[in-house]
mmCIF file of C-alpha atoms in Angstrom:
data_model
loop_
_atom_site.group_PDB
_atom_site.id
_atom_site.type_symbol
_atom_site.label_atom_id
_atom_site.label_comp_id
_atom_site.label_asym_id
_atom_site.label_seq_id
_atom_site.Cartn_x
_atom_site.Cartn_y
_atom_site.Cartn_z
ATOM 1 C CA MET A 1 115.150 58.607 76.606
ATOM 2 C CA LYS A 2 118.034 58.936 74.139
ATOM 3 C CA ALA A 3 120.908 61.322 74.921
ATOM 4 C CA ALA A 4 124.310 62.150 73.429
ATOM 5 C CA VAL A 5 126.473 62.216 76.552
ATOM 6 C CA LEU A 6 129.949 63.762 76.569
ATOM 7 C CA HIS A 7 131.974 61.583 78.960
ATOM 8 C CA GLY A 8 135.349 63.209 78.362
ATOM 9 C CA ILE A 9 137.416 64.939 75.728
ATOM 10 C CA ARG A 10 136.297 63.699 72.282
ATOM 11 C CA ASP A 11 134.111 60.996 73.827
ATOM 12 C CA ILE A 12 130.372 61.235 73.107
ATOM 13 C CA ARG A 13 128.219 58.154 73.635
ATOM 14 C CA ILE A 14 124.582 57.639 72.682
ATOM 15 C CA GLU A 15 122.872 56.350 75.813
ATOM 16 C CA ASP A 16 119.474 55.652 77.298
ATOM 17 C CA VAL A 17 119.053 57.946 80.312
ATOM 18 C CA PRO A 18 116.172 58.755 82.692
ATOM 19 C CA LEU A 19 113.879 61.688 82.057
ATOM 20 C CA PRO A 20 115.388 64.860 83.550
ATOM 21 C CA GLU A 21 114.475 66.142 86.980
ATOM 22 C CA PRO A 22 112.534 69.434 87.276
ATOM 23 C CA VAL A 23 114.541 72.667 87.369
ATOM 24 C CA GLY A 24 113.245 74.677 90.316
ATOM 25 C CA VAL A 25 109.572 75.603 90.289
ATOM 26 C CA ALA A 26 107.225 75.990 87.328
ATOM 27 C CA ALA A 27 109.214 73.600 85.123
ATOM 28 C CA THR A 28 107.666 72.132 81.982
ATOM 29 C CA LEU A 29 108.593 68.926 80.153
ATOM 30 C CA VAL A 30 109.718 69.797 76.622
ATOM 31 C CA ARG A 31 110.456 67.409 73.777
ATOM 32 C CA ILE A 32 113.620 68.698 72.119
ATOM 33 C CA ASP A 33 113.416 69.146 68.345
ATOM 34 C CA ALA A 34 116.537 70.952 67.107
ATOM 35 C CA VAL A 35 119.862 72.024 68.606
ATOM 36 C CA GLY A 36 122.388 74.364 67.003
ATOM 37 C CA VAL A 37 126.119 73.816 67.412
ATOM 38 C CA CYS A 38 127.995 76.751 68.947
ATOM 39 C CA GLY A 39 131.759 77.161 68.859
ATOM 40 C CA SER A 40 131.748 76.763 72.629
ATOM 41 C CA ASP A 41 130.215 73.286 72.208
ATOM 42 C CA VAL A 42 133.086 72.286 69.936
ATOM 43 C CA LEU A 43 135.596 73.514 72.527
ATOM 44 C CA ARG A 44 133.886 71.538 75.289
ATOM 45 C CA PHE A 45 134.105 68.459 73.102
ATOM 46 C CA SER A 46 137.666 68.921 71.854
ATOM 47 C CA VAL A 47 139.557 70.402 74.815
ATOM 48 C CA GLY A 48 137.192 70.000 77.748
ATOM 49 C CA LYS A 49 136.419 73.675 78.245
ATOM 50 C CA GLY A 50 133.491 73.405 80.601
ATOM 51 C CA TYR A 51 132.274 72.512 84.057
ATOM 52 C CA GLY A 52 133.012 68.795 84.070
ATOM 53 C CA PHE A 53 131.835 65.446 82.735
ATOM 54 C CA PRO A 54 129.528 63.733 82.008
ATOM 55 C CA LEU A 55 127.590 66.452 80.199
ATOM 56 C CA VAL A 56 124.932 66.712 77.521
ATOM 57 C CA LEU A 57 125.843 69.588 75.203
ATOM 58 C CA GLY A 58 123.485 72.020 73.500
ATOM 59 C CA HIS A 59 122.200 75.464 74.468
ATOM 60 C CA GLU A 60 120.713 76.656 71.145
ATOM 61 C CA MET A 61 117.424 74.790 71.356
ATOM 62 C CA SER A 62 113.896 74.509 70.072
ATOM 63 C CA GLY A 63 111.283 72.076 71.263
ATOM 64 C CA THR A 64 107.627 71.185 71.630
ATOM 65 C CA LEU A 65 105.823 71.174 74.973
ATOM 66 C CA ALA A 66 104.978 67.646 76.092
ATOM 67 C CA GLU A 67 102.538 68.993 78.690
ATOM 68 C CA ASP A 68 100.793 72.217 79.640
ATOM 69 C CA SER A 69 102.978 74.711 81.463
ATOM 70 C CA PRO A 70 102.273 75.055 85.213
ATOM 71 C CA SER A 71 100.466 78.380 84.753
ATOM 72 C CA GLY A 72 98.407 77.054 81.868
ATOM 73 C CA ARG A 73 99.654 79.907 79.664
ATOM 74 C CA LEU A 74 101.381 77.500 77.272
ATOM 75 C CA LYS A 75 99.641 74.348 76.106
ATOM 76 C CA ALA A 76 101.016 70.939 75.180
ATOM 77 C CA GLY A 77 102.052 70.982 71.540
ATOM 78 C CA THR A 78 103.278 74.585 71.606
ATOM 79 C CA ARG A 79 106.569 74.949 69.714
ATOM 80 C CA VAL A 80 109.123 77.019 71.596
ATOM 81 C CA ALA A 81 112.631 78.402 71.632
ATOM 82 C CA ILE A 82 114.402 77.777 74.942
ATOM 83 C CA PHE A 83 116.446 80.454 76.698
ATOM 84 C CA PRO A 84 119.396 78.535 78.202
ATOM 85 C CA CYS A 85 120.221 80.655 81.268
ATOM 86 C CA ILE A 86 118.519 79.825 84.568
ATOM 87 C CA PRO A 87 119.121 82.878 86.773
ATOM 88 C CA ASN A 88 120.174 82.820 90.381
ATOM 89 C CA PRO A 89 117.109 84.105 92.274
ATOM 90 C CA ASP A 90 119.299 85.562 95.019
ATOM 91 C CA ASP A 91 121.482 87.663 92.725
ATOM 92 C CA PRO A 92 120.632 91.396 92.551
ATOM 93 C CA MET A 93 121.128 91.361 88.769
ATOM 94 C CA THR A 94 118.205 88.948 88.507
ATOM 95 C CA GLU A 95 115.949 91.527 90.144
ATOM 96 C CA ILE A 96 116.540 93.941 87.255
ATOM 97 C CA GLY A 97 116.252 91.330 84.512
ATOM 98 C CA GLU A 98 119.982 91.037 83.751
ATOM 99 C CA PHE A 99 119.934 87.274 84.152
ATOM 100 C CA THR A 100 123.224 86.463 82.408
ATOM 101 C CA LEU A 101 125.217 89.237 84.080
ATOM 102 C CA GLY A 102 124.802 87.854 87.574
ATOM 103 C CA THR A 103 126.698 85.146 89.399
ATOM 104 C CA GLY A 104 125.723 81.628 90.359
ATOM 105 C CA TYR A 105 123.314 81.130 87.481
ATOM 106 C CA ASP A 106 122.726 77.732 85.896
ATOM 107 C CA TYR A 107 122.958 77.076 82.163
ATOM 108 C CA PHE A 108 121.693 74.335 79.883
ATOM 109 C CA GLY A 109 124.490 72.681 77.935
ATOM 110 C CA SER A 110 127.398 73.808 80.100
ATOM 111 C CA ARG A 111 126.594 73.852 83.812
ATOM 112 C CA ARG A 112 123.767 71.336 83.449
ATOM 113 C CA ASP A 113 122.681 68.921 80.726
ATOM 114 C CA GLY A 114 121.495 70.587 77.555
ATOM 115 C CA GLY A 115 119.545 69.852 74.432
ATOM 116 C CA LEU A 116 121.222 66.808 72.864
ATOM 117 C CA GLU A 117 118.663 64.541 74.493
ATOM 118 C CA GLU A 118 115.040 63.856 73.753
ATOM 119 C CA TYR A 119 113.503 65.767 76.669
ATOM 120 C CA LEU A 120 114.317 68.618 79.052
ATOM 121 C CA ARG A 121 112.429 70.139 81.943
ATOM 122 C CA VAL A 122 112.533 73.898 81.473
ATOM 123 C CA PRO A 123 111.349 76.788 83.672
ATOM 124 C CA GLU A 124 108.293 78.425 82.133
ATOM 125 C CA ARG A 125 110.050 81.807 82.055
ATOM 126 C CA ASN A 126 112.604 80.317 79.633
ATOM 127 C CA LEU A 127 110.025 79.247 77.037
ATOM 128 C CA PHE A 128 109.321 81.512 74.046
ATOM 129 C CA PRO A 129 106.570 80.416 71.650
ATOM 130 C CA LEU A 130 107.558 80.446 67.983
ATOM 131 C CA ARG A 131 105.510 82.165 65.306
ATOM 132 C CA ASP A 132 103.241 79.808 63.404
ATOM 133 C CA ASP A 133 105.311 80.305 60.248
ATOM 134 C CA MET A 134 108.658 79.536 61.920
ATOM 135 C CA GLY A 135 110.312 76.158 61.565
ATOM 136 C CA LEU A 136 111.872 74.044 64.301
ATOM 137 C CA LEU A 137 115.442 74.529 63.062
ATOM 138 C CA GLU A 138 114.803 78.241 62.725
ATOM 139 C CA GLY A 139 113.627 78.139 66.334
ATOM 140 C CA ALA A 140 117.031 76.833 67.386
ATOM 141 C CA MET A 141 118.541 79.902 65.683
ATOM 142 C CA VAL A 142 116.751 82.238 68.107
ATOM 143 C CA GLU A 143 119.527 81.954 70.696
ATOM 144 C CA PRO A 144 122.459 82.975 68.439
ATOM 145 C CA ALA A 145 120.276 85.578 66.723
ATOM 146 C CA GLY A 146 119.541 87.041 70.153
ATOM 147 C CA VAL A 147 123.241 87.192 70.985
ATOM 148 C CA ALA A 148 123.928 89.082 67.751
ATOM 149 C CA LEU A 149 121.006 91.471 68.232
ATOM 150 C CA HIS A 150 121.935 92.221 71.841
ATOM 151 C CA ALA A 151 125.446 93.120 70.690
ATOM 152 C CA VAL A 152 124.586 95.513 67.885
ATOM 153 C CA ARG A 153 121.874 97.251 69.898
ATOM 154 C CA LYS A 154 124.680 98.616 72.063
ATOM 155 C CA ALA A 155 125.552 101.194 69.403
ATOM 156 C CA PRO A 156 123.380 104.152 68.380
ATOM 157 C CA VAL A 157 122.608 104.381 64.672
ATOM 158 C CA PRO A 158 123.150 107.890 63.244
ATOM 159 C CA ALA A 159 121.782 109.082 59.909
ATOM 160 C CA ASN A 160 123.485 107.436 56.913
ATOM 161 C CA ALA A 161 125.291 105.078 59.294
ATOM 162 C CA SER A 162 127.947 102.672 58.079
ATOM 163 C CA ALA A 163 129.198 99.485 59.726
ATOM 164 C CA LEU A 164 131.867 96.830 59.386
ATOM 165 C CA VAL A 165 131.425 93.246 60.573
ATOM 166 C CA ILE A 166 134.674 91.268 60.731
ATOM 167 C CA GLY A 167 133.798 87.588 60.492
ATOM 168 C CA ALA A 168 131.099 86.116 58.228
ATOM 169 C CA GLY A 169 130.251 83.099 60.347
ATOM 170 C CA PRO A 170 126.689 82.629 61.628
ATOM 171 C CA ILE A 171 127.006 85.196 64.435
ATOM 172 C CA GLY A 172 128.676 87.733 62.158
ATOM 173 C CA MET A 173 126.047 87.314 59.453
ATOM 174 C CA LEU A 174 123.254 87.621 61.994
ATOM 175 C CA ALA A 175 124.883 90.799 63.336
ATOM 176 C CA ALA A 176 125.149 92.228 59.816
ATOM 177 C CA GLN A 177 121.470 91.555 59.183
ATOM 178 C CA TRP A 178 120.439 93.131 62.477
ATOM 179 C CA LEU A 179 122.469 96.240 61.673
ATOM 180 C CA ARG A 180 120.492 96.546 58.457
ATOM 181 C CA VAL A 181 117.189 96.053 60.286
ATOM 182 C CA LEU A 182 118.179 98.748 62.795
ATOM 183 C CA GLY A 183 118.740 101.259 60.007
ATOM 184 C CA VAL A 184 122.425 101.105 59.099
ATOM 185 C CA THR A 185 122.681 102.223 55.483
ATOM 186 C CA ARG A 186 125.949 100.543 54.493
ATOM 187 C CA VAL A 187 127.108 97.258 56.036
ATOM 188 C CA ILE A 188 130.449 95.788 54.954
ATOM 189 C CA VAL A 189 131.314 92.184 55.837
ATOM 190 C CA ALA A 190 134.955 91.023 55.938
ATOM 191 C CA ASP A 191 136.170 87.426 55.924
ATOM 192 C CA VAL A 192 139.022 85.315 54.556
ATOM 193 C CA ASP A 193 136.617 82.534 53.498
ATOM 194 C CA ASP A 194 135.458 82.964 49.906
ATOM 195 C CA ARG A 195 132.357 80.805 50.390
ATOM 196 C CA LYS A 196 131.223 82.846 53.388
ATOM 197 C CA ARG A 197 131.801 86.090 51.487
ATOM 198 C CA ARG A 198 129.650 84.762 48.644
ATOM 199 C CA LEU A 199 126.938 83.918 51.156
ATOM 200 C CA ALA A 200 127.157 87.481 52.512
ATOM 201 C CA GLU A 201 126.815 88.816 48.982
ATOM 202 C CA ARG A 202 123.766 86.588 48.386
ATOM 203 C CA LEU A 203 122.235 88.234 51.436
ATOM 204 C CA GLY A 204 122.882 91.665 49.939
ATOM 205 C CA PHE A 205 126.056 92.802 51.690
ATOM 206 C CA GLU A 206 129.189 94.486 50.418
ATOM 207 C CA THR A 207 132.201 92.312 51.217
ATOM 208 C CA ILE A 208 135.934 92.571 51.808
ATOM 209 C CA ASP A 209 138.431 89.789 51.182
ATOM 210 C CA ALA A 210 140.344 89.837 54.459
ATOM 211 C CA ALA A 211 142.958 87.547 52.936
ATOM 212 C CA ALA A 212 143.889 90.292 50.450
ATOM 213 C CA GLY A 213 144.963 92.734 53.160
ATOM 214 C CA PRO A 214 144.016 94.069 56.602
ATOM 215 C CA SER A 215 140.277 94.738 56.855
ATOM 216 C CA ASP A 216 140.792 98.115 58.521
ATOM 217 C CA GLU A 217 143.014 99.388 55.720
ATOM 218 C CA GLN A 218 140.540 98.246 53.081
ATOM 219 C CA VAL A 219 137.636 99.894 54.914
ATOM 220 C CA LEU A 220 139.501 103.183 55.290
ATOM 221 C CA GLU A 221 140.270 103.116 51.579
ATOM 222 C CA ARG A 222 136.622 102.478 50.686
ATOM 223 C CA THR A 223 135.361 105.225 52.992
ATOM 224 C CA GLY A 224 137.829 107.914 51.970
ATOM 225 C CA GLY A 225 139.730 107.586 55.238
ATOM 226 C CA ARG A 226 136.690 108.235 57.449
ATOM 227 C CA GLY A 227 136.012 104.707 58.693
ATOM 228 C CA VAL A 228 132.682 103.297 59.856
ATOM 229 C CA ASP A 229 130.284 104.377 62.583
ATOM 230 C CA ILE A 230 129.991 100.850 63.997
ATOM 231 C CA ALA A 231 132.698 98.170 63.874
ATOM 232 C CA VAL A 232 131.806 94.659 65.041
ATOM 233 C CA GLU A 233 134.519 92.096 65.805
ATOM 234 C CA ALA A 234 132.943 88.677 65.264
ATOM 235 C CA SER A 235 136.000 86.520 64.547
ATOM 236 C CA GLY A 236 137.395 86.125 68.063
ATOM 237 C CA LEU A 237 140.954 87.158 67.198
ATOM 238 C CA ALA A 238 143.138 89.791 68.838
ATOM 239 C CA LEU A 239 144.279 90.932 65.389
ATOM 240 C CA THR A 240 140.750 91.583 64.176
ATOM 241 C CA PHE A 241 139.856 93.326 67.452
ATOM 242 C CA VAL A 242 142.590 95.872 66.734
ATOM 243 C CA GLN A 243 141.422 96.114 63.126
ATOM 244 C CA ALA A 244 137.904 96.924 64.321
ATOM 245 C CA ILE A 245 139.297 99.755 66.454
ATOM 246 C CA ASN A 246 141.326 101.092 63.543
ATOM 247 C CA ALA A 247 138.324 100.945 61.203
ATOM 248 C CA ALA A 248 136.057 103.026 63.445
ATOM 249 C CA ALA A 249 135.302 106.635 62.532
ATOM 250 C CA HIS A 250 135.479 109.554 64.963
ATOM 251 C CA SER A 251 132.939 109.001 67.780
ATOM 252 C CA GLY A 252 132.493 105.474 66.446
ATOM 253 C CA HIS A 253 131.413 102.402 68.376
ATOM 254 C CA VAL A 254 133.413 99.165 68.522
ATOM 255 C CA ILE A 255 131.566 96.013 69.590
ATOM 256 C CA LEU A 256 133.549 93.014 70.841
ATOM 257 C CA LEU A 257 131.210 90.168 69.910
ATOM 258 C CA GLY A 258 133.789 87.410 69.404
ATOM 259 C CA ASP A 259 135.225 85.704 72.488
ATOM 260 C CA LEU A 260 138.962 86.147 71.884
ATOM 261 C CA ARG A 261 141.033 83.010 71.395
ATOM 262 C CA ASP A 262 144.336 84.796 72.050
ATOM 263 C CA ASP A 263 145.598 87.657 74.216
ATOM 264 C CA ALA A 264 145.010 91.174 72.934
ATOM 265 C CA VAL A 265 147.856 93.630 73.509
ATOM 266 C CA LEU A 266 147.014 97.201 72.540
ATOM 267 C CA ALA A 267 149.897 99.276 71.243
ATOM 268 C CA LYS A 268 150.085 102.850 72.479
ATOM 269 C CA GLU A 269 149.164 104.007 68.957
ATOM 270 C CA THR A 270 145.948 101.989 69.187
ATOM 271 C CA VAL A 271 145.111 103.427 72.593
ATOM 272 C CA SER A 272 145.858 106.901 71.255
ATOM 273 C CA ARG A 273 143.434 106.252 68.403
ATOM 274 C CA ILE A 274 140.717 105.276 70.892
ATOM 275 C CA LEU A 275 141.343 108.494 72.814
ATOM 276 C CA ARG A 276 141.728 110.929 69.940
ATOM 277 C CA ARG A 277 138.800 109.540 67.979
ATOM 278 C CA GLU A 278 136.669 109.338 71.151
ATOM 279 C CA LEU A 279 135.741 105.763 70.379
ATOM 280 C CA VAL A 280 133.327 103.776 72.525
ATOM 281 C CA LEU A 281 134.163 100.094 73.143
ATOM 282 C CA HIS A 282 131.316 97.753 74.046
ATOM 283 C CA GLY A 283 131.532 94.398 75.715
ATOM 284 C CA THR A 284 128.509 92.187 75.157
ATOM 285 C CA TRP A 285 127.332 88.936 76.701
ATOM 286 C CA ASN A 286 124.406 86.743 75.725
ATOM 287 C CA ALA A 287 120.988 88.415 75.377
ATOM 288 C CA LYS A 288 118.058 89.721 77.403
ATOM 289 C CA ILE A 289 114.633 88.150 77.825
ATOM 290 C CA ALA A 290 113.289 90.942 80.040
ATOM 291 C CA PRO A 291 111.086 92.918 80.009
ATOM 292 C CA ARG A 292 108.824 90.298 78.479
ATOM 293 C CA ASP A 293 107.341 91.275 75.109
ATOM 294 C CA HIS A 294 110.031 93.967 74.658
ATOM 295 C CA SER A 295 113.221 91.921 74.966
ATOM 296 C CA ASP A 296 115.942 90.855 72.539
ATOM 297 C CA TRP A 297 114.298 87.456 72.174
ATOM 298 C CA ASP A 298 110.872 88.932 71.446
ATOM 299 C CA MET A 299 112.400 91.034 68.660
ATOM 300 C CA VAL A 300 114.227 87.997 67.263
ATOM 301 C CA ILE A 301 111.044 85.941 67.068
ATOM 302 C CA ALA A 302 109.291 88.837 65.318
ATOM 303 C CA HIS A 303 111.986 89.162 62.616
ATOM 304 C CA LEU A 304 113.773 85.820 62.150
ATOM 305 C CA GLY A 305 112.771 84.206 58.868
ATOM 306 C CA ARG A 306 111.307 87.467 57.613
ATOM 307 C CA ASP A 307 113.919 90.225 57.245
ATOM 308 C CA VAL A 308 116.641 88.279 59.088
ATOM 309 C CA ALA A 309 117.628 85.019 57.396
ATOM 310 C CA GLY A 310 118.260 82.078 59.698
ATOM 311 C CA ALA A 311 117.688 78.937 57.652
ATOM 312 C CA ASP A 312 119.984 80.180 54.873
ATOM 313 C CA LEU A 313 122.909 80.011 57.300
ATOM 314 C CA ILE A 314 122.412 76.274 57.922
ATOM 315 C CA SER A 315 124.904 74.116 56.043
ATOM 316 C CA HIS A 316 124.515 70.762 57.837
ATOM 317 C CA VAL A 317 121.637 68.950 59.562
ATOM 318 C CA ILE A 318 122.796 66.020 61.688
ATOM 319 C CA ASP A 319 121.011 63.109 63.348
ATOM 320 C CA ILE A 320 121.711 62.949 67.092
ATOM 321 C CA ASP A 321 123.004 59.385 66.583
ATOM 322 C CA ASP A 322 125.920 60.853 64.618
ATOM 323 C CA ALA A 323 127.020 63.276 67.356
ATOM 324 C CA GLN A 324 130.474 61.758 67.932
ATOM 325 C CA GLN A 325 131.459 61.898 64.258
ATOM 326 C CA ALA A 326 129.910 65.323 63.739
ATOM 327 C CA PHE A 327 131.793 66.925 66.618
ATOM 328 C CA THR A 328 135.006 65.205 65.547
ATOM 329 C CA ASP A 329 134.641 66.657 62.048
ATOM 330 C CA LEU A 330 133.899 70.125 63.425
ATOM 331 C CA ALA A 331 136.836 70.024 65.839
ATOM 332 C CA ASP A 332 139.196 68.830 63.095
ATOM 333 C CA ARG A 333 137.715 71.179 60.467
ATOM 334 C CA ALA A 334 137.373 68.125 58.258
ATOM 335 C CA GLN A 335 134.955 69.884 55.926
ATOM 336 C CA TRP A 336 133.573 73.337 55.259
ATOM 337 C CA SER A 337 130.611 74.263 57.394
ATOM 338 C CA ASN A 338 128.619 77.299 58.329
ATOM 339 C CA LYS A 339 125.833 76.577 60.827
ATOM 340 C CA SER A 340 125.508 72.940 61.875
ATOM 341 C CA MET A 341 122.248 71.758 63.408
ATOM 342 C CA PHE A 342 121.259 68.584 65.204
ATOM 343 C CA ALA A 343 117.792 67.265 64.447
ATOM 344 C CA VAL A 344 116.742 65.454 67.617
ATOM 345 C CA SER A 345 113.127 64.709 66.663
ATOM 346 C CA GLU A 346 111.772 63.054 63.522
ATOM 347 C CA ALA A 347 109.897 66.250 62.696
ATOM 348 C CA ALA A 348 113.138 68.230 62.777
ATOM 349 C CA LEU A 349 114.903 65.637 60.599
ATOM 350 C CA ALA A 350 112.207 65.929 57.947
ATOM 351 C CA GLU A 351 112.309 69.705 58.115
ATOM 352 C CA GLY A 352 116.099 69.655 57.881
ATOM 353 C CA ALA A 353 115.987 67.815 54.565
ATOM 354 C CA ARG A 354 113.724 70.523 53.152
ATOM 355 C CA ILE A 355 115.944 73.317 54.482
ATOM 356 C CA LEU A 356 119.126 71.870 53.008
ATOM 357 C CA ALA A 357 117.437 71.699 49.616
ATOM 358 C CA GLU A 358 116.936 75.484 49.724
ATOM 359 C CA SER A 359 119.623 76.906 52.050
ATOM 360 C CA PHE A 360 122.223 79.287 50.582
ATOM 361 C CA SER A 361 124.860 77.756 52.866
ATOM 362 C CA ALA A 362 124.183 74.227 51.658
ATOM 363 C CA GLU A 363 124.406 75.202 47.987
ATOM 364 C CA VAL A 364 127.340 77.666 47.947
ATOM 365 C CA PRO A 365 129.937 75.832 45.821
ATOM 366 C CA ALA A 366 133.490 75.168 47.005
#
């Protein structure tokens, strides 16, 4: 089968490799259709942040079952989203369904080969059937949408709640949409990128030009000095983490969704603000797939493509054969992009052409 294999820093080669071995028990052969590009994939390509080489990248995946699942619950031809974490059965966190909070787990696309190949063998527990009206590329958006949902569910939503999301990339825009679904009345999105702000506005959000001044100061001005009930940091910068703290109202909740790229040093004034405003800071990691039928992923599949836009965030659809050039362009920021997707199957390639003809992200002018 065809695979895009990362052999070292900035070195992806298209190769013919054997079909993958089963992963534990109850594994099902899945034909991979679409794979989203995460910022962590770009880092593994550009600086080698990972668990070694060679490696097949890709943990945001959709696919089609090539055979019936071992239990017979899922039939060949079923289209699925694939949860990338394979929990450690001996970890106590696994017993309570907190699969990604344990130790010694396995993970498609980082600790083991991921989705940039034609087939994977996937544990049945990790397979989530898509709705009939969901597309294959939308299915690959389930993973990042689950990460965003899991994060914002940390905060309670009071009456007439307000929120700030700093960072209008795919995760930030998914978080903003989930806040709206969960009942937040006013959601403000801040970003320095004019095209991403225009996309946020197309999706119905109030925006702040973060290049015109600190986001926290602008939010305090717009809210009469009160701040917001929920502040989400989705840029991954120490500066914006502090801005999220400063933008939070009394008894507000601050969610650290971005994985910081630099060290955060909190001044004593910032710590005093956390104390005196009785702020709650939330760490968040990945998403939950348990209990089944009531998990983050189940909610994502119920809403994505309906009241949470996924396809409109896609700016580029890429053939797997072009993986080396695509990752080089992303690492070098050679062109503007929002959500980049690999189409591994012919069906996904055809669907991708239709999506790009309609996607907000593909049509937002420079």
